[in-house]
Amino acid sequence: MSRPVAWGTRAVRAGIDSDRQHRAVVPPIHLSANFSFGAPGEPGRYDYTRSGNPTRDQLAEALSDLEGGAGGVVTSSGMAAVTTVLFQCGPGDLVVAPHDCYGGTHRLLRALEKRTGVRVLFVDQGSEAGLVAARAARPRLVWVETPSNPLLRVVDIRAWVGVAREAGALCAVDNTFLSPAFQRPLELGADVVVHSTTKFVNGHSDVVGGAVIAQDAVLVEQLAWWANCLGVTGAPFDAWLTLRGLRTLRARSRAHEENALHLVDAALGHPALAALHHPSLPGHPGHEVAARQQDGWGSLITLDLEGGRRAVDAFLTGLRHFTLAESLGGVESLVAHPASMTHASMDEPARLAAGVHEGLLRLSVGIEDPKDLEQDLVAALCRAEEVVCQPV
Ligand SMILES: *Cc1c(COP(=O)(O)O)cnc(C)c1O
């Protein structure tokens, strides 16, 4: 009996050798905005690229295959993917979302609440109180994001799928931080998976894109209808680049994680640190759930510097291999200051409630040589430590 083909092979092979016209090994790109009709009322499979495009479909099929879905919709950004899912809710419907969700998702939920009559309940999805409050509220949609940004709190997907089931609600999981390489929420019972493909899926920081994948074919149709209606489907060229990035997801994910574990080891216990957050650490509050529901620990590390903002400035001055930038999941290493960058659109009380204070730095560990990254990180921590020792 033959073994099922492993995901890493399927990622590499997606669309390969599928061109019947010229037998191109790598699938050709279809940039055309429109497709001809055979006769009035007789379109071919495609008519207009906003509603459907062969190159975009190839990426949607590849992502759906890797997540184990019935199909997917490729969107112009991660936020377009979030928007497409949130449009499944109408006036009076309640969305339960994590209080420390992605800043853009938080902003959109707040804005929709004001504009459309969708109601939102933000909860701590790691707490028993959060589960109780969500159950009592009878949501229409349960939004999960795990690991969370930037503290890498791990949410038990099965537990929140349970809350959604009891209420007859949909459960959507933002899987951007791990990608299907390390976590497949549909296998844990979720209805919908959302990605900012800008991050690990494309992996080269040269495309902004998103995707929604669903367990159920009828829901896929509804999501595709809304993406077309709203006009948020992705561009063919972006889909083509993202499919190219996806081919190396297995190799990249391994290299990212290996480097992250190396840096956790190198930084752990450094006197400049008040805390170091990474789910691989046995002391991390989400360690056990992560071990159960993830296939890897991920390559984001969050540092909490003892010296607050002054230490952050010293840390950042003189870095050689980490670029100060938003985003994550590219082959190049980045560092972000969440309080002033990714989470700047949250008001201060909400930010502090989510644990995002001035001393936090989030590292997106790339695939460079680990020794170079280690040297750079340790030197930065030493600069941060000196600041703490100097009188103000
Ligand atoms: C980046 C990100 C988004 C938004 O994606 P864009 O591609 O920037 O629109 C949503 N969720 C998470 C977890 C992200 O990191």
PDB file of N, CA and C and ligand atoms in Angstrom, residues 76-82 101-105 143 145 147 149 174-177 194-199 207-210 327-328 362, ligand 1:
ATOM      1  N   SER A  76      -6.092  39.956  -1.154  1.00  0.00           N
ATOM      2  CA  SER A  76      -5.025  40.917  -1.447  1.00  0.00           C
ATOM      3  C   SER A  76      -4.159  41.249  -0.237  1.00  0.00           C
ATOM      4  N   SER A  77      -4.578  40.848   0.947  1.00  0.00           N
ATOM      5  CA  SER A  77      -3.770  41.054   2.156  1.00  0.00           C
ATOM      6  C   SER A  77      -4.332  40.153   3.253  1.00  0.00           C
ATOM      7  N   GLY A  78      -3.592  40.059   4.333  1.00  0.00           N
ATOM      8  CA  GLY A  78      -4.118  39.324   5.486  1.00  0.00           C
ATOM      9  C   GLY A  78      -5.375  39.994   6.019  1.00  0.00           C
ATOM     10  N   MET A  79      -5.370  41.348   6.050  1.00  0.00           N
ATOM     11  CA  MET A  79      -6.550  42.054   6.548  1.00  0.00           C
ATOM     12  C   MET A  79      -7.758  41.845   5.629  1.00  0.00           C
ATOM     13  N   ALA A  80      -7.511  41.683   4.330  1.00  0.00           N
ATOM     14  CA  ALA A  80      -8.615  41.377   3.406  1.00  0.00           C
ATOM     15  C   ALA A  80      -9.194  40.002   3.741  1.00  0.00           C
ATOM     16  N   ALA A  81      -8.326  39.083   4.148  1.00  0.00           N
ATOM     17  CA  ALA A  81      -8.802  37.749   4.556  1.00  0.00           C
ATOM     18  C   ALA A  81      -9.634  37.857   5.834  1.00  0.00           C
ATOM     19  N   VAL A  82      -9.153  38.649   6.792  1.00  0.00           N
ATOM     20  CA  VAL A  82      -9.890  38.845   8.052  1.00  0.00           C
ATOM     21  C   VAL A  82     -11.248  39.480   7.745  1.00  0.00           C
ATOM     22  N   CYS A 101      -5.231  40.201  20.234  1.00  0.00           N
ATOM     23  CA  CYS A 101      -5.143  39.802  18.819  1.00  0.00           C
ATOM     24  C   CYS A 101      -4.308  40.814  18.023  1.00  0.00           C
ATOM     25  N   TYR A 102      -3.981  40.427  16.814  1.00  0.00           N
ATOM     26  CA  TYR A 102      -3.219  41.289  15.904  1.00  0.00           C
ATOM     27  C   TYR A 102      -3.819  42.697  15.892  1.00  0.00           C
ATOM     28  N   GLY A 103      -2.967  43.721  15.956  1.00  0.00           N
ATOM     29  CA  GLY A 103      -3.431  45.102  16.070  1.00  0.00           C
ATOM     30  C   GLY A 103      -4.429  45.499  14.987  1.00  0.00           C
ATOM     31  N   GLY A 104      -4.186  45.065  13.760  1.00  0.00           N
ATOM     32  CA  GLY A 104      -5.076  45.410  12.644  1.00  0.00           C
ATOM     33  C   GLY A 104      -6.440  44.753  12.794  1.00  0.00           C
ATOM     34  N   THR A 105      -6.467  43.534  13.314  1.00  0.00           N
ATOM     35  CA  THR A 105      -7.732  42.833  13.547  1.00  0.00           C
ATOM     36  C   THR A 105      -8.514  43.532  14.652  1.00  0.00           C
ATOM     37  N   TRP A 143     -13.147  33.939  17.254  1.00  0.00           N
ATOM     38  CA  TRP A 143     -11.888  34.243  16.566  1.00  0.00           C
ATOM     39  C   TRP A 143     -10.736  33.819  17.466  1.00  0.00           C
ATOM     40  N   GLU A 145      -6.392  33.338  17.776  1.00  0.00           N
ATOM     41  CA  GLU A 145      -5.092  33.626  17.183  1.00  0.00           C
ATOM     42  C   GLU A 145      -4.065  32.985  18.101  1.00  0.00           C
ATOM     43  N   PRO A 147       0.123  31.170  18.115  1.00  0.00           N
ATOM     44  CA  PRO A 147       0.468  31.939  19.313  1.00  0.00           C
ATOM     45  C   PRO A 147       0.157  33.418  19.102  1.00  0.00           C
ATOM     46  N   ASN A 149       0.378  37.632  19.522  1.00  0.00           N
ATOM     47  CA  ASN A 149       1.362  38.640  19.188  1.00  0.00           C
ATOM     48  C   ASN A 149       1.258  39.766  20.215  1.00  0.00           C
ATOM     49  N   ASP A 174      -6.576  32.366  13.144  1.00  0.00           N
ATOM     50  CA  ASP A 174      -5.524  33.058  12.403  1.00  0.00           C
ATOM     51  C   ASP A 174      -4.231  32.257  12.622  1.00  0.00           C
ATOM     52  N   ASN A 175      -3.770  31.605  11.547  1.00  0.00           N
ATOM     53  CA  ASN A 175      -2.629  30.678  11.647  1.00  0.00           C
ATOM     54  C   ASN A 175      -1.342  31.287  11.094  1.00  0.00           C
ATOM     55  N   THR A 176      -1.316  32.614  11.022  1.00  0.00           N
ATOM     56  CA  THR A 176      -0.192  33.319  10.398  1.00  0.00           C
ATOM     57  C   THR A 176       1.151  33.028  11.069  1.00  0.00           C
ATOM     58  N   PHE A 177       1.150  32.939  12.411  1.00  0.00           N
ATOM     59  CA  PHE A 177       2.425  32.839  13.133  1.00  0.00           C
ATOM     60  C   PHE A 177       3.105  31.487  12.980  1.00  0.00           C
ATOM     61  N   VAL A 194      -7.268  31.448   8.684  1.00  0.00           N
ATOM     62  CA  VAL A 194      -6.921  32.705   8.032  1.00  0.00           C
ATOM     63  C   VAL A 194      -5.402  32.859   8.042  1.00  0.00           C
ATOM     64  N   HIS A 195      -4.872  33.386   6.935  1.00  0.00           N
ATOM     65  CA  HIS A 195      -3.439  33.667   6.872  1.00  0.00           C
ATOM     66  C   HIS A 195      -3.177  35.064   6.356  1.00  0.00           C
ATOM     67  N   SER A 196      -2.168  35.694   6.947  1.00  0.00           N
ATOM     68  CA  SER A 196      -1.478  36.745   6.230  1.00  0.00           C
ATOM     69  C   SER A 196      -0.350  35.998   5.528  1.00  0.00           C
ATOM     70  N   THR A 197      -0.496  35.764   4.219  1.00  0.00           N
ATOM     71  CA  THR A 197       0.554  35.029   3.485  1.00  0.00           C
ATOM     72  C   THR A 197       1.796  35.895   3.298  1.00  0.00           C
ATOM     73  N   THR A 198       1.652  37.186   3.640  1.00  0.00           N
ATOM     74  CA  THR A 198       2.778  38.113   3.690  1.00  0.00           C
ATOM     75  C   THR A 198       3.920  37.545   4.536  1.00  0.00           C
ATOM     76  N   LYS A 199       3.582  36.751   5.516  1.00  0.00           N
ATOM     77  CA  LYS A 199       4.549  36.288   6.512  1.00  0.00           C
ATOM     78  C   LYS A 199       5.198  34.969   6.074  1.00  0.00           C
ATOM     79  N   VAL A 207       5.762  40.255  -0.923  1.00  0.00           N
ATOM     80  CA  VAL A 207       4.344  40.242  -1.315  1.00  0.00           C
ATOM     81  C   VAL A 207       3.498  40.521  -0.074  1.00  0.00           C
ATOM     82  N   VAL A 208       2.455  41.340  -0.239  1.00  0.00           N
ATOM     83  CA  VAL A 208       1.427  41.439   0.796  1.00  0.00           C
ATOM     84  C   VAL A 208       0.224  40.648   0.294  1.00  0.00           C
ATOM     85  N   GLY A 209      -0.207  39.678   1.071  1.00  0.00           N
ATOM     86  CA  GLY A 209      -1.323  38.842   0.616  1.00  0.00           C
ATOM     87  C   GLY A 209      -1.974  38.101   1.765  1.00  0.00           C
ATOM     88  N   GLY A 210      -3.089  37.459   1.482  1.00  0.00           N
ATOM     89  CA  GLY A 210      -3.791  36.708   2.517  1.00  0.00           C
ATOM     90  C   GLY A 210      -4.543  35.536   1.935  1.00  0.00           C
ATOM     91  N   SER A 327       6.359  43.369  10.492  1.00  0.00           N
ATOM     92  CA  SER A 327       6.208  42.111   9.770  1.00  0.00           C
ATOM     93  C   SER A 327       7.136  41.037  10.336  1.00  0.00           C
ATOM     94  N   LEU A 328       7.049  39.859   9.762  1.00  0.00           N
ATOM     95  CA  LEU A 328       7.727  38.689  10.299  1.00  0.00           C
ATOM     96  C   LEU A 328       7.670  37.575   9.258  1.00  0.00           C
ATOM     97  N   ARG A 362      10.143  42.179  19.785  1.00  0.00           N
ATOM     98  CA  ARG A 362       9.826  40.900  19.156  1.00  0.00           C
ATOM     99  C   ARG A 362      10.831  40.611  18.043  1.00  0.00           C
TER     100      ARG A 362
HETATM  101  C1  LIG B   1       0.310  40.557   9.522  1.00  0.00           C
HETATM  102  C2  LIG B   1      -0.830  39.904  10.183  1.00  0.00           C
HETATM  103  C3  LIG B   1      -2.142  40.118   9.754  1.00  0.00           C
HETATM  104  C4  LIG B   1      -2.489  41.097   8.666  1.00  0.00           C
HETATM  105  O1  LIG B   1      -1.929  40.760   7.433  1.00  0.00           O
HETATM  106  P1  LIG B   1      -1.532  41.805   6.282  1.00  0.00           P
HETATM  107  O2  LIG B   1      -1.017  40.909   5.221  1.00  0.00           O
HETATM  108  O3  LIG B   1      -0.498  42.716   6.864  1.00  0.00           O
HETATM  109  O4  LIG B   1      -2.774  42.538   5.910  1.00  0.00           O
HETATM  110  C5  LIG B   1      -3.154  39.421  10.401  1.00  0.00           C
HETATM  111  N1  LIG B   1      -2.894  38.573  11.410  1.00  0.00           N
HETATM  112  C6  LIG B   1      -1.642  38.361  11.864  1.00  0.00           C
HETATM  113  C7  LIG B   1      -1.417  37.418  12.995  1.00  0.00           C
HETATM  114  C8  LIG B   1      -0.566  39.006  11.264  1.00  0.00           C
HETATM  115  O5  LIG B   1       0.670  38.814  11.732  1.00  0.00           O
END
